[in-house]
mmCIF file with all atom_site columns, C-alpha atoms in Angstrom:
data_model
loop_
_atom_site.group_PDB
_atom_site.id
_atom_site.type_symbol
_atom_site.label_atom_id
_atom_site.label_alt_id
_atom_site.label_comp_id
_atom_site.label_asym_id
_atom_site.label_entity_id
_atom_site.label_seq_id
_atom_site.pdbx_PDB_ins_code
_atom_site.Cartn_x
_atom_site.Cartn_y
_atom_site.Cartn_z
_atom_site.occupancy
_atom_site.B_iso_or_equiv
_atom_site.pdbx_formal_charge
_atom_site.auth_seq_id
_atom_site.auth_comp_id
_atom_site.auth_asym_id
_atom_site.auth_atom_id
_atom_site.pdbx_PDB_model_num
ATOM 1   C CA . MET A 1 1   ? 159.102 -17.846 -5.967 1.00 78.00 ? 762 MET A CA 1
ATOM 2   C CA . THR A 1 2   ? 161.654 -20.634 -5.424 1.00 81.00 ? 763 THR A CA 1
ATOM 3   C CA . VAL A 1 3   ? 160.856 -24.370 -5.286 1.00 82.00 ? 764 VAL A CA 1
ATOM 4   C CA . PHE A 1 4   ? 163.352 -26.567 -3.416 1.00 81.00 ? 765 PHE A CA 1
ATOM 5   C CA . GLU A 1 5   ? 163.495 -30.344 -4.011 1.00 77.00 ? 766 GLU A CA 1
ATOM 6   C CA . GLY A 1 6   ? 166.004 -32.619 -2.410 1.00 77.00 ? 767 GLY A CA 1
ATOM 7   C CA . THR A 1 7   ? 168.216 -34.634 -4.539 1.00 75.00 ? 768 THR A CA 1
ATOM 8   C CA . PHE A 1 8   ? 169.796 -38.000 -3.740 1.00 72.00 ? 769 PHE A CA 1
ATOM 9   C CA . THR A 1 9   ? 173.000 -37.277 -5.589 1.00 70.00 ? 770 THR A CA 1
ATOM 10  C CA . ASN A 1 10  ? 175.203 -34.052 -5.482 1.00 67.00 ? 771 ASN A CA 1
ATOM 11  C CA . ILE A 1 11  ? 175.407 -34.023 -1.687 1.00 75.00 ? 772 ILE A CA 1
ATOM 12  C CA . GLY A 1 12  ? 179.109 -33.606 -1.912 1.00 72.00 ? 773 GLY A CA 1
ATOM 13  C CA . SER A 1 13  ? 181.045 -34.201 1.356  1.00 84.00 ? 774 SER A CA 1
ATOM 14  C CA . ALA A 1 14  ? 177.804 -34.546 3.484  1.00 92.00 ? 775 ALA A CA 1
ATOM 15  C CA . ARG A 1 15  ? 178.310 -36.111 6.799  1.00 96.00 ? 776 ARG A CA 1
ATOM 16  C CA . PHE A 1 16  ? 175.914 -38.512 8.502  1.00 98.00 ? 777 PHE A CA 1
ATOM 17  C CA . ALA A 1 17  ? 175.527 -40.033 12.016 1.00 98.00 ? 778 ALA A CA 1
ATOM 18  C CA . ILE A 1 18  ? 173.730 -43.231 12.437 1.00 99.00 ? 779 ILE A CA 1
ATOM 19  C CA . VAL A 1 19  ? 172.521 -43.911 15.915 1.00 99.00 ? 780 VAL A CA 1
ATOM 20  C CA . ILE A 1 20  ? 171.504 -47.637 16.549 1.00 99.00 ? 781 ILE A CA 1
ATOM 21  C CA . GLY A 1 21  ? 169.448 -49.178 19.280 1.00 98.00 ? 782 GLY A CA 1
ATOM 22  C CA . ARG A 1 22  ? 171.214 -52.542 20.306 1.00 97.00 ? 783 ARG A CA 1
ATOM 23  C CA . PHE A 1 23  ? 167.926 -53.811 21.816 1.00 96.00 ? 784 PHE A CA 1
ATOM 24  C CA . ASN A 1 24  ? 166.333 -56.113 19.118 1.00 96.00 ? 785 ASN A CA 1
ATOM 25  C CA . ASP A 1 25  ? 169.566 -56.113 17.357 1.00 96.00 ? 786 ASP A CA 1
ATOM 26  C CA . LEU A 1 26  ? 168.442 -58.889 15.026 1.00 96.00 ? 787 LEU A CA 1
ATOM 27  C CA . VAL A 1 27  ? 166.183 -56.230 13.473 1.00 97.00 ? 788 VAL A CA 1
ATOM 28  C CA . THR A 1 28  ? 168.404 -53.042 13.937 1.00 98.00 ? 789 THR A CA 1
ATOM 29  C CA . GLU A 1 29  ? 171.430 -54.589 12.243 1.00 98.00 ? 790 GLU A CA 1
ATOM 30  C CA . LYS A 1 30  ? 169.314 -55.420 9.219  1.00 97.00 ? 791 LYS A CA 1
ATOM 31  C CA . LEU A 1 31  ? 168.063 -51.813 9.160  1.00 98.00 ? 792 LEU A CA 1
ATOM 32  C CA . LEU A 1 32  ? 171.638 -50.626 9.309  1.00 98.00 ? 793 LEU A CA 1
ATOM 33  C CA . GLY A 1 33  ? 172.560 -52.896 6.453  1.00 97.00 ? 794 GLY A CA 1
ATOM 34  C CA . GLY A 1 34  ? 169.787 -51.378 4.354  1.00 97.00 ? 795 GLY A CA 1
ATOM 35  C CA . CYS A 1 35  ? 171.023 -47.786 5.379  1.00 97.00 ? 796 CYS A CA 1
ATOM 36  C CA . GLN A 1 36  ? 174.539 -48.502 4.424  1.00 97.00 ? 797 GLN A CA 1
ATOM 37  C CA . ASP A 1 37  ? 173.504 -49.988 1.086  1.00 96.00 ? 798 ASP A CA 1
ATOM 38  C CA . CYS A 1 38  ? 171.471 -46.985 0.197  1.00 95.00 ? 799 CYS A CA 1
ATOM 39  C CA . LEU A 1 39  ? 174.128 -44.482 1.143  1.00 95.00 ? 800 LEU A CA 1
ATOM 40  C CA . LYS A 1 40  ? 176.727 -46.405 -0.798 1.00 94.00 ? 801 LYS A CA 1
ATOM 41  C CA . ARG A 1 41  ? 174.594 -46.479 -3.910 1.00 93.00 ? 802 ARG A CA 1
ATOM 42  C CA . HIS A 1 42  ? 174.079 -42.708 -3.685 1.00 93.00 ? 803 HIS A CA 1
ATOM 43  C CA . GLY A 1 43  ? 177.785 -41.843 -3.506 1.00 91.00 ? 804 GLY A CA 1
ATOM 44  C CA . VAL A 1 44  ? 178.371 -41.770 0.366  1.00 93.00 ? 805 VAL A CA 1
ATOM 45  C CA . ASN A 1 45  ? 181.111 -43.902 1.762  1.00 92.00 ? 806 ASN A CA 1
ATOM 46  C CA . PRO A 1 46  ? 179.429 -45.815 4.594  1.00 93.00 ? 807 PRO A CA 1
ATOM 47  C CA . ASP A 1 47  ? 182.835 -47.298 5.797  1.00 93.00 ? 808 ASP A CA 1
ATOM 48  C CA . PRO A 1 48  ? 183.238 -46.896 9.642  1.00 90.00 ? 809 PRO A CA 1
ATOM 49  C CA . ASN A 1 49  ? 186.762 -45.887 9.107  1.00 91.00 ? 810 ASN A CA 1
ATOM 50  C CA . GLY A 1 50  ? 185.832 -43.310 6.555  1.00 90.00 ? 811 GLY A CA 1
ATOM 51  C CA . THR A 1 51  ? 185.024 -39.691 6.929  1.00 92.00 ? 812 THR A CA 1
ATOM 52  C CA . GLN A 1 52  ? 181.347 -39.519 5.995  1.00 95.00 ? 813 GLN A CA 1
ATOM 53  C CA . VAL A 1 53  ? 179.394 -41.771 8.495  1.00 97.00 ? 814 VAL A CA 1
ATOM 54  C CA . ASP A 1 54  ? 179.722 -42.147 12.186 1.00 98.00 ? 815 ASP A CA 1
ATOM 55  C CA . TYR A 1 55  ? 178.088 -45.011 14.035 1.00 98.00 ? 816 TYR A CA 1
ATOM 56  C CA . ILE A 1 56  ? 176.849 -44.864 17.699 1.00 98.00 ? 817 ILE A CA 1
ATOM 57  C CA . TRP A 1 57  ? 175.296 -47.780 19.397 1.00 98.00 ? 818 TRP A CA 1
ATOM 58  C CA . VAL A 1 58  ? 173.062 -47.107 22.275 1.00 98.00 ? 819 VAL A CA 1
ATOM 59  C CA . PRO A 1 59  ? 171.246 -49.635 24.581 1.00 98.00 ? 820 PRO A CA 1
ATOM 60  C CA . GLY A 1 60  ? 167.756 -49.235 22.947 1.00 96.00 ? 821 GLY A CA 1
ATOM 61  C CA . SER A 1 61  ? 165.222 -47.001 21.212 1.00 96.00 ? 822 SER A CA 1
ATOM 62  C CA . PHE A 1 62  ? 164.606 -44.928 24.382 1.00 96.00 ? 823 PHE A CA 1
ATOM 63  C CA . GLU A 1 63  ? 168.191 -43.728 24.292 1.00 98.00 ? 824 GLU A CA 1
ATOM 64  C CA . LEU A 1 64  ? 168.156 -42.622 20.682 1.00 98.00 ? 825 LEU A CA 1
ATOM 65  C CA . PRO A 1 65  ? 166.953 -39.056 21.189 1.00 98.00 ? 826 PRO A CA 1
ATOM 66  C CA . MET A 1 66  ? 169.584 -38.261 23.739 1.00 98.00 ? 827 MET A CA 1
ATOM 67  C CA . MET A 1 67  ? 172.587 -39.347 21.635 1.00 98.00 ? 828 MET A CA 1
ATOM 68  C CA . ALA A 1 68  ? 171.035 -37.957 18.379 1.00 98.00 ? 829 ALA A CA 1
ATOM 69  C CA . ARG A 1 69  ? 170.999 -34.526 20.167 1.00 98.00 ? 830 ARG A CA 1
ATOM 70  C CA . GLN A 1 70  ? 174.556 -35.020 21.415 1.00 98.00 ? 831 GLN A CA 1
ATOM 71  C CA . MET A 1 71  ? 175.640 -35.736 17.841 1.00 98.00 ? 832 MET A CA 1
ATOM 72  C CA . ALA A 1 72  ? 173.494 -32.782 16.365 1.00 98.00 ? 833 ALA A CA 1
ATOM 73  C CA . LEU A 1 73  ? 175.019 -30.325 18.880 1.00 98.00 ? 834 LEU A CA 1
ATOM 74  C CA . THR A 1 74  ? 178.540 -31.171 17.567 1.00 97.00 ? 835 THR A CA 1
ATOM 75  C CA . GLY A 1 75  ? 177.703 -29.356 14.209 1.00 96.00 ? 836 GLY A CA 1
ATOM 76  C CA . ARG A 1 76  ? 179.456 -32.152 12.267 1.00 96.00 ? 837 ARG A CA 1
ATOM 77  C CA . TYR A 1 77  ? 176.464 -33.700 10.650 1.00 97.00 ? 838 TYR A CA 1
ATOM 78  C CA . ASP A 1 78  ? 174.199 -32.843 7.750  1.00 96.00 ? 839 ASP A CA 1
ATOM 79  C CA . ALA A 1 79  ? 171.694 -35.388 8.912  1.00 98.00 ? 840 ALA A CA 1
ATOM 80  C CA . ILE A 1 80  ? 171.186 -38.160 11.593 1.00 99.00 ? 841 ILE A CA 1
ATOM 81  C CA . ILE A 1 81  ? 169.419 -41.348 11.293 1.00 99.00 ? 842 ILE A CA 1
ATOM 82  C CA . CYS A 1 82  ? 167.974 -43.185 14.365 1.00 99.00 ? 843 CYS A CA 1
ATOM 83  C CA . LEU A 1 83  ? 167.469 -46.890 14.140 1.00 99.00 ? 844 LEU A CA 1
ATOM 84  C CA . GLY A 1 84  ? 165.529 -48.911 16.564 1.00 98.00 ? 845 GLY A CA 1
ATOM 85  C CA . ALA A 1 85  ? 162.982 -51.558 16.876 1.00 97.00 ? 846 ALA A CA 1
ATOM 86  C CA . VAL A 1 86  ? 160.179 -51.789 19.512 1.00 96.00 ? 847 VAL A CA 1
ATOM 87  C CA . ILE A 1 87  ? 158.094 -54.820 19.542 1.00 95.00 ? 848 ILE A CA 1
ATOM 88  C CA . ARG A 1 88  ? 154.785 -54.936 21.523 1.00 92.00 ? 849 ARG A CA 1
ATOM 89  C CA . GLY A 1 89  ? 154.813 -57.214 24.675 1.00 78.00 ? 850 GLY A CA 1
ATOM 90  C CA . GLN A 1 90  ? 152.304 -57.831 27.407 1.00 76.00 ? 851 GLN A CA 1
ATOM 91  C CA . THR A 1 91  ? 152.657 -54.508 29.174 1.00 77.00 ? 852 THR A CA 1
ATOM 92  C CA . ALA A 1 92  ? 152.457 -50.847 28.277 1.00 79.00 ? 853 ALA A CA 1
ATOM 93  C CA . HIS A 1 93  ? 156.162 -50.498 28.016 1.00 81.00 ? 854 HIS A CA 1
ATOM 94  C CA . PHE A 1 94  ? 155.843 -50.690 24.327 1.00 83.00 ? 855 PHE A CA 1
ATOM 95  C CA . ASP A 1 95  ? 153.655 -47.410 24.187 1.00 85.00 ? 856 ASP A CA 1
ATOM 96  C CA . TYR A 1 96  ? 156.033 -45.513 26.441 1.00 90.00 ? 857 TYR A CA 1
ATOM 97  C CA . VAL A 1 97  ? 159.245 -46.350 24.685 1.00 91.00 ? 858 VAL A CA 1
ATOM 98  C CA . ALA A 1 98  ? 157.884 -45.767 21.171 1.00 91.00 ? 859 ALA A CA 1
ATOM 99  C CA . GLY A 1 99  ? 156.089 -42.594 22.204 1.00 93.00 ? 860 GLY A CA 1
ATOM 100 C CA . GLU A 1 100 ? 159.079 -41.115 23.846 1.00 94.00 ? 861 GLU A CA 1
ATOM 101 C CA . ALA A 1 101 ? 161.570 -42.019 21.139 1.00 95.00 ? 862 ALA A CA 1
ATOM 102 C CA . ALA A 1 102 ? 159.268 -40.358 18.622 1.00 96.00 ? 863 ALA A CA 1
ATOM 103 C CA . LYS A 1 103 ? 158.817 -37.271 20.670 1.00 97.00 ? 864 LYS A CA 1
ATOM 104 C CA . GLY A 1 104 ? 162.530 -37.012 21.425 1.00 96.00 ? 865 GLY A CA 1
ATOM 105 C CA . ILE A 1 105 ? 163.732 -37.514 17.944 1.00 97.00 ? 866 ILE A CA 1
ATOM 106 C CA . ALA A 1 106 ? 161.401 -34.903 16.672 1.00 97.00 ? 867 ALA A CA 1
ATOM 107 C CA . ALA A 1 107 ? 162.287 -32.505 19.454 1.00 97.00 ? 868 ALA A CA 1
ATOM 108 C CA . THR A 1 108 ? 166.106 -33.045 18.656 1.00 97.00 ? 869 THR A CA 1
ATOM 109 C CA . SER A 1 109 ? 165.484 -32.121 14.988 1.00 96.00 ? 870 SER A CA 1
ATOM 110 C CA . PHE A 1 110 ? 163.469 -29.040 15.850 1.00 96.00 ? 871 PHE A CA 1
ATOM 111 C CA . GLN A 1 111 ? 165.851 -27.843 18.660 1.00 96.00 ? 872 GLN A CA 1
ATOM 112 C CA . THR A 1 112 ? 169.032 -28.230 16.686 1.00 97.00 ? 873 THR A CA 1
ATOM 113 C CA . GLY A 1 113 ? 168.039 -27.609 13.152 1.00 96.00 ? 874 GLY A CA 1
ATOM 114 C CA . VAL A 1 114 ? 169.730 -30.821 12.035 1.00 97.00 ? 875 VAL A CA 1
ATOM 115 C CA . PRO A 1 115 ? 167.524 -33.362 10.195 1.00 98.00 ? 876 PRO A CA 1
ATOM 116 C CA . VAL A 1 116 ? 166.938 -36.292 12.393 1.00 98.00 ? 877 VAL A CA 1
ATOM 117 C CA . VAL A 1 117 ? 165.215 -39.302 10.746 1.00 98.00 ? 878 VAL A CA 1
ATOM 118 C CA . PHE A 1 118 ? 162.918 -41.486 12.793 1.00 98.00 ? 879 PHE A CA 1
ATOM 119 C CA . GLY A 1 119 ? 163.927 -44.952 11.790 1.00 98.00 ? 880 GLY A CA 1
ATOM 120 C CA . VAL A 1 120 ? 162.241 -46.927 14.612 1.00 98.00 ? 881 VAL A CA 1
ATOM 121 C CA . ILE A 1 121 ? 160.179 -49.792 13.665 1.00 96.00 ? 882 ILE A CA 1
ATOM 122 C CA . THR A 1 122 ? 157.135 -50.475 15.837 1.00 95.00 ? 883 THR A CA 1
ATOM 123 C CA . ALA A 1 123 ? 155.703 -53.910 15.480 1.00 95.00 ? 884 ALA A CA 1
ATOM 124 C CA . GLU A 1 124 ? 153.301 -56.238 17.007 1.00 94.00 ? 885 GLU A CA 1
ATOM 125 C CA . ASN A 1 125 ? 155.615 -59.188 16.867 1.00 94.00 ? 886 ASN A CA 1
ATOM 126 C CA . MET A 1 126 ? 159.277 -60.205 15.720 1.00 94.00 ? 887 MET A CA 1
ATOM 127 C CA . GLN A 1 127 ? 157.928 -61.509 12.324 1.00 94.00 ? 888 GLN A CA 1
ATOM 128 C CA . GLN A 1 128 ? 156.337 -58.254 11.602 1.00 94.00 ? 889 GLN A CA 1
ATOM 129 C CA . ALA A 1 129 ? 159.536 -56.347 12.516 1.00 95.00 ? 890 ALA A CA 1
ATOM 130 C CA . LEU A 1 130 ? 161.721 -58.605 10.394 1.00 95.00 ? 891 LEU A CA 1
ATOM 131 C CA . GLU A 1 131 ? 159.438 -58.213 7.493  1.00 94.00 ? 892 GLU A CA 1
ATOM 132 C CA . ARG A 1 132 ? 160.057 -54.481 7.680  1.00 93.00 ? 893 ARG A CA 1
ATOM 133 C CA . ALA A 1 133 ? 163.729 -54.984 8.105  1.00 95.00 ? 894 ALA A CA 1
ATOM 134 C CA . GLY A 1 134 ? 164.443 -57.179 5.033  1.00 87.00 ? 895 GLY A CA 1
ATOM 135 C CA . ILE A 1 135 ? 162.211 -59.977 4.388  1.00 76.00 ? 896 ILE A CA 1
ATOM 136 C CA . LYS A 1 136 ? 159.775 -58.150 2.350  1.00 81.00 ? 897 LYS A CA 1
ATOM 137 C CA . SER A 1 137 ? 161.553 -54.798 2.189  1.00 89.00 ? 898 SER A CA 1
ATOM 138 C CA . ASN A 1 138 ? 164.270 -52.914 4.158  1.00 96.00 ? 899 ASN A CA 1
ATOM 139 C CA . LEU A 1 139 ? 162.944 -49.775 5.672  1.00 97.00 ? 900 LEU A CA 1
ATOM 140 C CA . GLY A 1 140 ? 166.633 -48.945 6.528  1.00 97.00 ? 901 GLY A CA 1
ATOM 141 C CA . TRP A 1 141 ? 167.057 -48.045 2.805  1.00 97.00 ? 902 TRP A CA 1
ATOM 142 C CA . ASN A 1 142 ? 164.053 -45.611 3.131  1.00 97.00 ? 903 ASN A CA 1
ATOM 143 C CA . TYR A 1 143 ? 165.452 -43.974 6.193  1.00 98.00 ? 904 TYR A CA 1
ATOM 144 C CA . ALA A 1 144 ? 168.860 -43.249 4.494  1.00 97.00 ? 905 ALA A CA 1
ATOM 145 C CA . LEU A 1 145 ? 167.114 -41.922 1.470  1.00 96.00 ? 906 LEU A CA 1
ATOM 146 C CA . ASN A 1 146 ? 165.015 -39.574 3.768  1.00 97.00 ? 907 ASN A CA 1
ATOM 147 C CA . ALA A 1 147 ? 168.197 -38.403 5.292  1.00 97.00 ? 908 ALA A CA 1
ATOM 148 C CA . LEU A 1 148 ? 169.977 -37.822 1.874  1.00 96.00 ? 909 LEU A CA 1
ATOM 149 C CA . GLU A 1 149 ? 166.994 -35.838 0.763  1.00 94.00 ? 910 GLU A CA 1
ATOM 150 C CA . MET A 1 150 ? 166.860 -33.663 3.944  1.00 95.00 ? 911 MET A CA 1
ATOM 151 C CA . ALA A 1 151 ? 170.571 -33.124 3.806  1.00 94.00 ? 912 ALA A CA 1
ATOM 152 C CA . SER A 1 152 ? 170.233 -31.846 0.288  1.00 92.00 ? 913 SER A CA 1
ATOM 153 C CA . LEU A 1 153 ? 167.302 -29.621 1.032  1.00 91.00 ? 914 LEU A CA 1
ATOM 154 C CA . MET A 1 154 ? 169.028 -28.132 4.036  1.00 91.00 ? 915 MET A CA 1
ATOM 155 C CA . GLN A 1 155 ? 172.142 -27.464 1.872  1.00 88.00 ? 916 GLN A CA 1
ATOM 156 C CA . GLN A 1 156 ? 169.903 -25.631 -0.759 1.00 85.00 ? 917 GLN A CA 1
ATOM 157 C CA . VAL A 1 157 ? 167.830 -23.695 1.617  1.00 87.00 ? 918 VAL A CA 1
ATOM 158 C CA . GLN A 1 158 ? 170.794 -22.433 3.718  1.00 83.00 ? 919 GLN A CA 1
ATOM 159 C CA . GLY A 1 159 ? 172.856 -21.626 0.650  1.00 78.00 ? 920 GLY A CA 1
ATOM 160 C CA . SER A 1 160 ? 170.162 -19.730 -1.245 1.00 63.00 ? 921 SER A CA 1
ATOM 161 C CA . HIS A 1 161 ? 169.042 -17.787 1.799  1.00 55.00 ? 922 HIS A CA 1
ATOM 162 C CA . ALA A 1 162 ? 172.249 -17.001 3.399  1.00 52.00 ? 923 ALA A CA 1
ATOM 163 C CA . SER A 1 163 ? 172.685 -13.565 1.924  1.00 41.00 ? 924 SER A CA 1
ATOM 164 C CA . TYR A 1 164 ? 168.949 -12.686 2.443  1.00 48.00 ? 925 TYR A CA 1
ATOM 165 C CA . GLN A 1 165 ? 169.208 -13.674 6.104  1.00 48.00 ? 926 GLN A CA 1
ATOM 166 C CA . GLN A 1 166 ? 172.401 -11.545 6.589  1.00 46.00 ? 927 GLN A CA 1
ATOM 167 C CA . THR A 1 167 ? 170.649 -8.471  5.293  1.00 43.00 ? 928 THR A CA 1
ATOM 168 C CA . GLN A 1 168 ? 167.145 -9.018  6.743  1.00 49.00 ? 929 GLN A CA 1
ATOM 169 C CA . ALA A 1 169 ? 167.570 -10.674 10.042 1.00 49.00 ? 930 ALA A CA 1
ATOM 170 C CA . LEU A 1 170 ? 167.761 -8.532  13.256 1.00 45.00 ? 931 LEU A CA 1
ATOM 171 C CA . PRO A 1 171 ? 169.654 -9.953  16.238 1.00 50.00 ? 932 PRO A CA 1
ATOM 172 C CA . HIS A 1 172 ? 167.384 -11.087 18.958 1.00 48.00 ? 933 HIS A CA 1
ATOM 173 C CA . SER A 1 173 ? 168.028 -8.194  21.285 1.00 46.00 ? 934 SER A CA 1
ATOM 174 C CA . GLN A 1 174 ? 167.444 -5.625  18.433 1.00 45.00 ? 935 GLN A CA 1
ATOM 175 C CA . GLU A 1 175 ? 164.332 -7.437  17.648 1.00 42.00 ? 936 GLU A CA 1
ATOM 176 C CA . ASN A 1 176 ? 163.063 -7.258  21.290 1.00 44.00 ? 937 ASN A CA 1
ATOM 177 C CA . GLN A 1 177 ? 163.928 -3.544  21.336 1.00 44.00 ? 938 GLN A CA 1
ATOM 178 C CA . PHE A 1 178 ? 161.904 -2.933  18.104 1.00 40.00 ? 939 PHE A CA 1
ATOM 179 C CA . THR A 1 179 ? 158.846 -4.794  19.430 1.00 43.00 ? 940 THR A CA 1
ATOM 180 C CA . GLN A 1 180 ? 159.045 -2.989  22.715 1.00 47.00 ? 941 GLN A CA 1
ATOM 181 C CA . SER A 1 181 ? 159.274 0.468   21.079 1.00 46.00 ? 942 SER A CA 1
ATOM 182 C CA . GLN A 1 182 ? 156.233 -0.541  18.791 1.00 46.00 ? 943 GLN A CA 1
ATOM 183 C CA . ALA A 1 183 ? 154.241 -1.532  21.773 1.00 44.00 ? 944 ALA A CA 1
ATOM 184 C CA . GLN A 1 184 ? 155.091 1.825   23.606 1.00 48.00 ? 945 GLN A CA 1
ATOM 185 C CA . GLN A 1 185 ? 154.120 3.775   20.395 1.00 48.00 ? 946 GLN A CA 1
ATOM 186 C CA . GLU A 1 186 ? 150.770 1.913   20.142 1.00 45.00 ? 947 GLU A CA 1
ATOM 187 C CA . LYS A 1 187 ? 150.252 2.643   24.018 1.00 46.00 ? 948 LYS A CA 1
ATOM 188 C CA . HIS A 1 188 ? 150.643 6.308   23.550 1.00 48.00 ? 949 HIS A CA 1
ATOM 189 C CA . SER A 1 189 ? 148.451 6.355   20.430 1.00 44.00 ? 950 SER A CA 1
#
């Protein structure tokens, strides 16, 4: 049995996209700074003019999943980090935005096979959000660390199982034919 563990170094020329919500940018810019610091300290060049990290600004957290999906579908990225901040107000808007962002980001990751990190702070007030974005700690660092680990894991798993998958996997149409013939045999038994 093989044990896979992500590393935070040896990621080579991995590429990352960071999708940032502009709404509550006082918070999201601090999260972005934490991400960039973490990536740089782990050997990734976060320079916007470099080749390893692309930055995409969207209006707010609700738009994060759509743009993350577009970026994932390009096939250029080993991981994507979504950064946003949703602060509770007097209406239910907070619940809808935070919930849809979470569902959309998770769905993007599952549908595309690209790790997409949920880096959306949900807070009761601005003070609480700022504490999570730099006053007490910067969760942007954690989100980047998650992306590094997932990119590493994906490289390991895909690399070690590539030959196995080529010899064992049936194309979808052959798989359906096999299942149909099995069903016919069982029906006649």
